[in-house]
Amino acid sequence: MRPILMKGHERPLTFLRYNRDGDLLFSCAKDHTPTVWYADNGDRLGTYRGHNGAVWTCDVSRDSARLITASADQTAKLWEVSTGKELFSFRFDAPARSVEFAIGDALAVITTDNFMDHVPTVQVKHIAEDIDDQTDESALVITGIKGRINRAVWGPLNRTIITAGEDATIRIWDSETGQLLKESDKESGHQKTISSLSKSSDWSHFITGSLDKSAKLWDTRTLTLIKTYVTERPVNAVDISPTHDTVVLGGGQDAMNVTMTDRRAGKFEAKFYHKILQEEIGGVKGHFGPINALAFNPDGQSFSSGGEDGYVRLHHFDSDYFNIKMLFETQLVQFLGSYVAG
Amino acid sequence: MAAAAAQQKIRWGELEEDDGGDLDFLLPPSVVVGPDENGIKKVIVYKFDDDGNKVRVTTTTRVRKLARARLSRSAIERRQWPKFGDALKEDAGSRLTMVSTEEILLERPRAPGSKAEEPAASGDPLAMASKGGAVLMVCRTCGKKGDHWTSKCPYKDLAPPTETFTDRPPTSDGPPAPGGPVKGAYVPPTMRGGADRTGDSMRRRNDENSVRVTNLSEDTREPDLLELFRSFGPVSRVYVAVDQKTGLSRGFGFVNFVHREDAEKAISKLNGYGYDNLILRVEWATPRPN
């Protein structure tokens, strides 16, 4: 396949998100300006100007009308997707890190970092339909997590909030009371910072990527560990294919740790694993620096990756990808079959 | 037609020097040969060059449908949105979005130690030539080999990485054929055409694991090579050939590894590596069958 290269950001990418229809791709980077692109040909549609710090994550409402972004400038902002106009700014006492709309787009969960005297928090805000009614009030504030919270997402039916971060533990909280419901097992869970978290399309399971060079698949309701995918590099970004049994991992050494190795042009790759068999299917190379963001298009026919090099690479799958997966599964069935027969 | 008639009345002495546009009516109309079944589209445009000669410019492009765009109704509406933010001042010349010139494949994972698969889709004749060992194309900007020269680098605008490794399959590109020295570098007697390559002329310790490094810069010395190569494994000996008269390096040296696998790794990683201001050539000191 011939990826489309999009160089709209001057600084490393931090996050990528498709809208629900899969025709728009939103990219966030350390350069303060989230950008929106057309997902079929990579043409840039526009940028959202207003943040004064690195933008860590974003989310878009189901009707693609509103965009919410979280930034190190201690705000989370609501934007009108079509015009780039800033609609509202939530102020915090610390850099805002993770943001996600709830089902129905009437709530959003935002996390803030530990900063000076402030502990990390998870906050839930109401999102008003009419922007004039929008207030800064928090519906719920959860404290009590020690390390930085890299990702906080809604659980099924908005009943729970799932958090993951520096302390390598995944926690499930009640979204109304803020009570801690479940915690991931320390032994079988991640051993280092969890950098990323992504839900399956039906939210029944989710994948976490960690600097301990693995990614793990969990059940959303019971927090049971289902699968583990092992790789050789710290994982910065993960995603689950919406249509096939595939997950993708991206990572690479932190730019600071690279001394003499691995600066070979275009060597950093996004690795594809069979979701159920846990085996690596293949890798797609091309980035000049570690991959920080990954996202599958909701139609499962393409994916994009964002790197430390400031590039977004948009790949439309060709028949290779689908064939390799099928071949893989067929081989395994034959292998298992020989066991049974013998 | 009326315009042409009006133009006949213009006195030629009053025409601006670069007013060639007025004479366009003399040119045949441009032709567009639409995409054929391979997607090849030809646009033939006639114009005047700087000397006033009639010139025909043929642009051949391959039109590829990138993706089946099945857009929902709201997606189609979104397609009509005007650009905003920084995209407002975008013109056709800004190349933020471009299709990669190279074909990227979903590479199957390989067992450690086995060689990488040759990309089946490299129909590029230049790439094929370099794989045949005749020409070793190294791009200094992105450090990639066998695909394009520096001036044709698709990644021109990236800051040239000062340290780039190029990994190439250990066996498919053997030592370059004697006919193709890189940049007029010194070709030792064992490498020249018709040379005796039994390897007896080298009496060194571990000469099974000896790696020749060529195209060194003039101030490279043994400690530099040691530092560069030791990360691949224990090194038993380094040597850099130095001109006694000038004290400058003669541009080549040898590194002896304790373990052969380390030498193999070093060759595959460092060949084509940009070191100081030159691109290194790293190979087995005497040709080795793998």
Coordinates of N, CA and C in Angstrom, one line a residue, chain A residues 69-160:
Chain A
T69 N -10.7 19.0 23.4 CA -9.3 18.7 23.5 C -8.8 19.0 24.9
A70 N -7.7 18.2 25.3 CA -7.1 18.4 26.6 C -5.7 18.9 26.4
S71 N -5.2 19.9 27.1 CA -3.9 20.4 26.8 C -3.1 20.7 28.0
A72 N -1.8 20.7 27.9 CA -0.9 21.0 29.0 C -1.0 22.5 29.4
D73 N -1.8 23.3 28.7 CA -1.9 24.7 29.2 C -3.0 24.8 30.3
Q74 N -3.4 23.6 30.9 CA -4.3 23.6 32.0 C -5.7 23.9 31.6
T75 N -6.0 23.7 30.3 CA -7.4 23.8 29.9 C -7.8 22.6 29.1
A76 N -9.2 22.4 29.0 CA -9.7 21.5 28.0 C -10.7 22.4 27.3
K77 N -10.7 22.3 25.9 CA -11.5 23.3 25.2 C -12.5 22.5 24.3
L78 N -13.7 23.1 24.2 CA -14.7 22.6 23.3 C -14.7 23.5 22.0
W79 N -14.7 22.8 20.9 CA -14.6 23.5 19.6 C -15.8 23.1 18.7
E80 N -16.1 24.1 17.8 CA -17.0 23.7 16.7 C -16.2 23.1 15.6
V81 N -16.5 21.9 15.3 CA -15.7 21.1 14.3 C -15.6 21.8 13.0
S82 N -16.7 22.3 12.5 CA -16.8 22.8 11.1 C -16.1 24.1 10.9
T83 N -16.0 24.9 11.9 CA -15.4 26.2 11.7 C -14.1 26.5 12.4
G84 N -13.8 25.6 13.4 CA -12.6 25.9 14.2 C -12.8 26.9 15.3
K85 N -14.0 27.2 15.5 CA -14.3 28.3 16.6 C -14.2 27.6 17.9
E86 N -13.6 28.3 18.9 CA -13.5 27.8 20.2 C -14.8 28.1 20.9
L87 N -15.5 27.1 21.5 CA -16.8 27.4 22.1 C -16.7 27.6 23.6
F88 N -15.8 26.8 24.2 CA -15.8 26.9 25.7 C -14.4 26.4 26.1
S89 N -14.0 26.9 27.3 CA -12.7 26.5 27.8 C -12.9 26.0 29.3
F90 N -12.6 24.8 29.6 CA -12.6 24.4 31.0 C -11.3 24.6 31.6
R91 N -11.2 25.3 32.7 CA -9.9 25.6 33.4 C -9.6 24.7 34.5
F92 N -8.4 24.3 34.6 CA -7.9 23.4 35.7 C -6.7 24.0 36.4
D93 N -6.4 23.4 37.5 CA -5.2 23.8 38.2 C -3.9 23.1 37.8
A94 N -4.1 22.2 36.8 CA -2.9 21.4 36.4 C -3.1 21.1 34.9
P95 N -2.1 20.6 34.2 CA -2.3 20.3 32.8 C -3.3 19.2 32.7
A96 N -4.2 19.4 31.7 CA -5.2 18.4 31.4 C -4.6 17.3 30.4
R97 N -5.0 16.1 30.7 CA -4.3 15.0 29.9 C -5.2 14.2 29.0
S98 N -6.2 13.6 29.6 CA -7.1 12.7 28.8 C -8.5 13.3 28.7
V99 N -9.2 13.0 27.6 CA -10.5 13.6 27.5 C -11.3 12.6 26.7
E100 N -12.6 12.4 27.0 CA -13.5 11.5 26.2 C -14.9 11.9 26.5
F101 N -15.7 12.0 25.4 CA -17.1 12.2 25.5 C -17.8 10.9 26.0
A102 N -18.9 11.0 26.7 CA -19.7 9.8 27.1 C -20.6 9.5 25.9
I103 N -21.3 8.3 26.0 CA -22.3 8.0 25.0 C -23.4 9.1 25.2
G104 N -23.8 9.6 24.1 CA -24.8 10.7 24.2 C -24.2 12.1 24.2
D105 N -22.9 12.1 24.4 CA -22.1 13.4 24.3 C -22.6 14.4 25.3
A106 N -23.3 14.0 26.4 CA -23.7 15.0 27.3 C -22.8 15.1 28.5
L107 N -21.8 14.2 28.5 CA -20.8 14.3 29.6 C -19.5 14.1 29.0
A108 N -18.4 14.5 29.7 CA -17.1 14.3 29.3 C -16.2 14.0 30.5
V109 N -15.3 13.0 30.3 CA -14.4 12.8 31.4 C -13.0 13.3 31.1
I110 N -12.4 14.1 32.0 CA -11.2 14.8 31.8 C -10.2 14.4 32.9
T111 N -9.0 14.2 32.6 CA -8.0 14.0 33.7 C -7.0 15.1 33.8
T112 N -6.5 15.3 35.0 CA -5.5 16.3 35.1 C -4.3 15.7 35.8
D113 N -3.1 16.2 35.5 CA -1.9 15.6 36.0 C -1.6 16.1 37.4
N114 N -0.6 15.3 38.0 CA -0.1 15.8 39.3 C 0.9 17.0 39.0
F115 N 0.7 18.0 39.6 CA 1.4 19.3 39.2 C 1.6 20.1 40.5
M116 N 2.8 20.4 40.8 CA 3.1 21.1 42.0 C 2.4 20.5 43.2
D117 N 1.5 21.2 43.8 CA 0.8 20.5 45.0 C -0.4 19.8 44.6
H118 N -0.8 19.8 43.4 CA -2.1 19.2 43.1 C -1.9 17.7 42.7
V119 N -2.8 16.9 43.2 CA -2.8 15.5 42.9 C -3.6 15.3 41.6
P120 N -3.3 14.1 40.9 CA -4.0 13.9 39.7 C -5.5 13.7 40.0
T121 N -6.4 14.2 39.1 CA -7.8 14.0 39.3 C -8.4 13.5 38.0
V122 N -9.6 12.9 38.2 CA -10.5 12.5 37.1 C -11.8 13.3 37.3
Q123 N -12.1 14.1 36.3 CA -13.3 15.0 36.5 C -14.3 14.7 35.4
V124 N -15.6 14.8 35.8 CA -16.6 14.6 34.8 C -17.4 15.9 34.7
K125 N -17.5 16.4 33.4 CA -18.2 17.6 33.2 C -19.4 17.4 32.4
H126 N -20.5 18.2 32.7 CA -21.6 18.2 31.8 C -21.3 19.0 30.5
I127 N -21.8 18.5 29.4 CA -21.7 19.2 28.2 C -23.1 19.6 27.8
A128 N -23.3 20.9 27.7 CA -24.6 21.4 27.4 C -24.9 21.4 25.9
E129 N -26.1 21.2 25.5 CA -26.4 21.2 24.1 C -26.3 22.5 23.5
D130 N -26.8 23.5 24.3 CA -26.7 24.9 23.9 C -25.4 25.5 24.5
I131 N -24.5 25.9 23.8 CA -23.2 26.3 24.3 C -23.4 27.5 25.3
D132 N -24.5 28.2 25.3 CA -24.6 29.3 26.2 C -24.9 28.8 27.6
D133 N -25.4 27.6 27.7 CA -25.6 27.0 29.0 C -24.4 26.3 29.6
Q134 N -23.3 26.3 28.9 CA -22.2 25.5 29.4 C -21.5 26.2 30.6
T135 N -21.3 25.3 31.6 CA -20.6 25.9 32.8 C -19.3 25.1 33.0
D136 N -18.5 25.6 33.9 CA -17.3 25.0 34.2 C -17.4 23.9 35.3
E137 N -18.6 23.7 35.8 CA -18.8 22.9 37.0 C -18.4 21.4 36.7
S138 N -17.9 20.8 37.8 CA -17.6 19.3 37.6 C -18.8 18.6 38.3
A139 N -19.3 17.5 37.6 CA -20.3 16.7 38.1 C -19.7 15.7 39.1
L140 N -18.4 15.4 38.9 CA -17.8 14.4 39.8 C -16.3 14.6 39.7
V141 N -15.6 14.5 40.9 CA -14.2 14.6 40.9 C -13.6 13.4 41.7
I142 N -12.7 12.6 41.0 CA -12.1 11.5 41.7 C -10.7 11.8 41.9
T143 N -10.2 11.7 43.2 CA -8.8 11.8 43.5 C -8.4 10.5 44.0
G144 N -7.2 10.4 44.5 CA -6.8 9.1 45.1 C -5.9 8.2 44.2
I145 N -5.6 8.7 43.0 CA -4.7 7.9 42.2 C -3.3 8.6 42.4
K146 N -2.3 7.8 42.6 CA -1.0 8.5 42.9 C -0.3 8.9 41.6
G147 N -0.2 8.1 40.6 CA 0.6 8.4 39.5 C -0.2 9.2 38.5
R148 N 0.5 9.6 37.4 CA -0.2 10.4 36.3 C -1.2 9.4 35.7
I149 N -2.4 10.0 35.4 CA -3.4 9.2 34.7 C -3.3 9.5 33.2
N150 N -2.9 8.5 32.5 CA -2.7 8.8 31.1 C -4.0 8.7 30.3
R151 N -4.9 7.8 30.7 CA -6.1 7.7 30.0 C -7.3 7.4 30.9
A152 N -8.4 8.1 30.7 CA -9.6 7.7 31.4 C -10.7 7.7 30.4
V153 N -11.5 6.6 30.4 CA -12.5 6.4 29.4 C -13.8 5.9 30.0
W154 N -14.9 6.1 29.3 CA -16.2 5.7 29.8 C -16.4 4.2 29.6
G155 N -17.0 3.5 30.6 CA -17.4 2.1 30.4 C -18.7 2.0 29.8
P156 N -19.2 0.7 29.5 CA -20.5 0.6 28.8 C -21.6 1.3 29.6
L157 N -22.5 1.9 28.8 CA -23.7 2.6 29.3 C -23.3 3.8 30.2
N158 N -22.1 4.3 30.1 CA -21.6 5.4 31.0 C -21.7 5.0 32.5
R159 N -21.8 3.8 32.8 CA -22.0 3.5 34.2 C -20.6 3.5 35.0
T160 N -19.5 3.3 34.2 CA -18.2 3.2 34.9 C -17.2 4.1 34.1

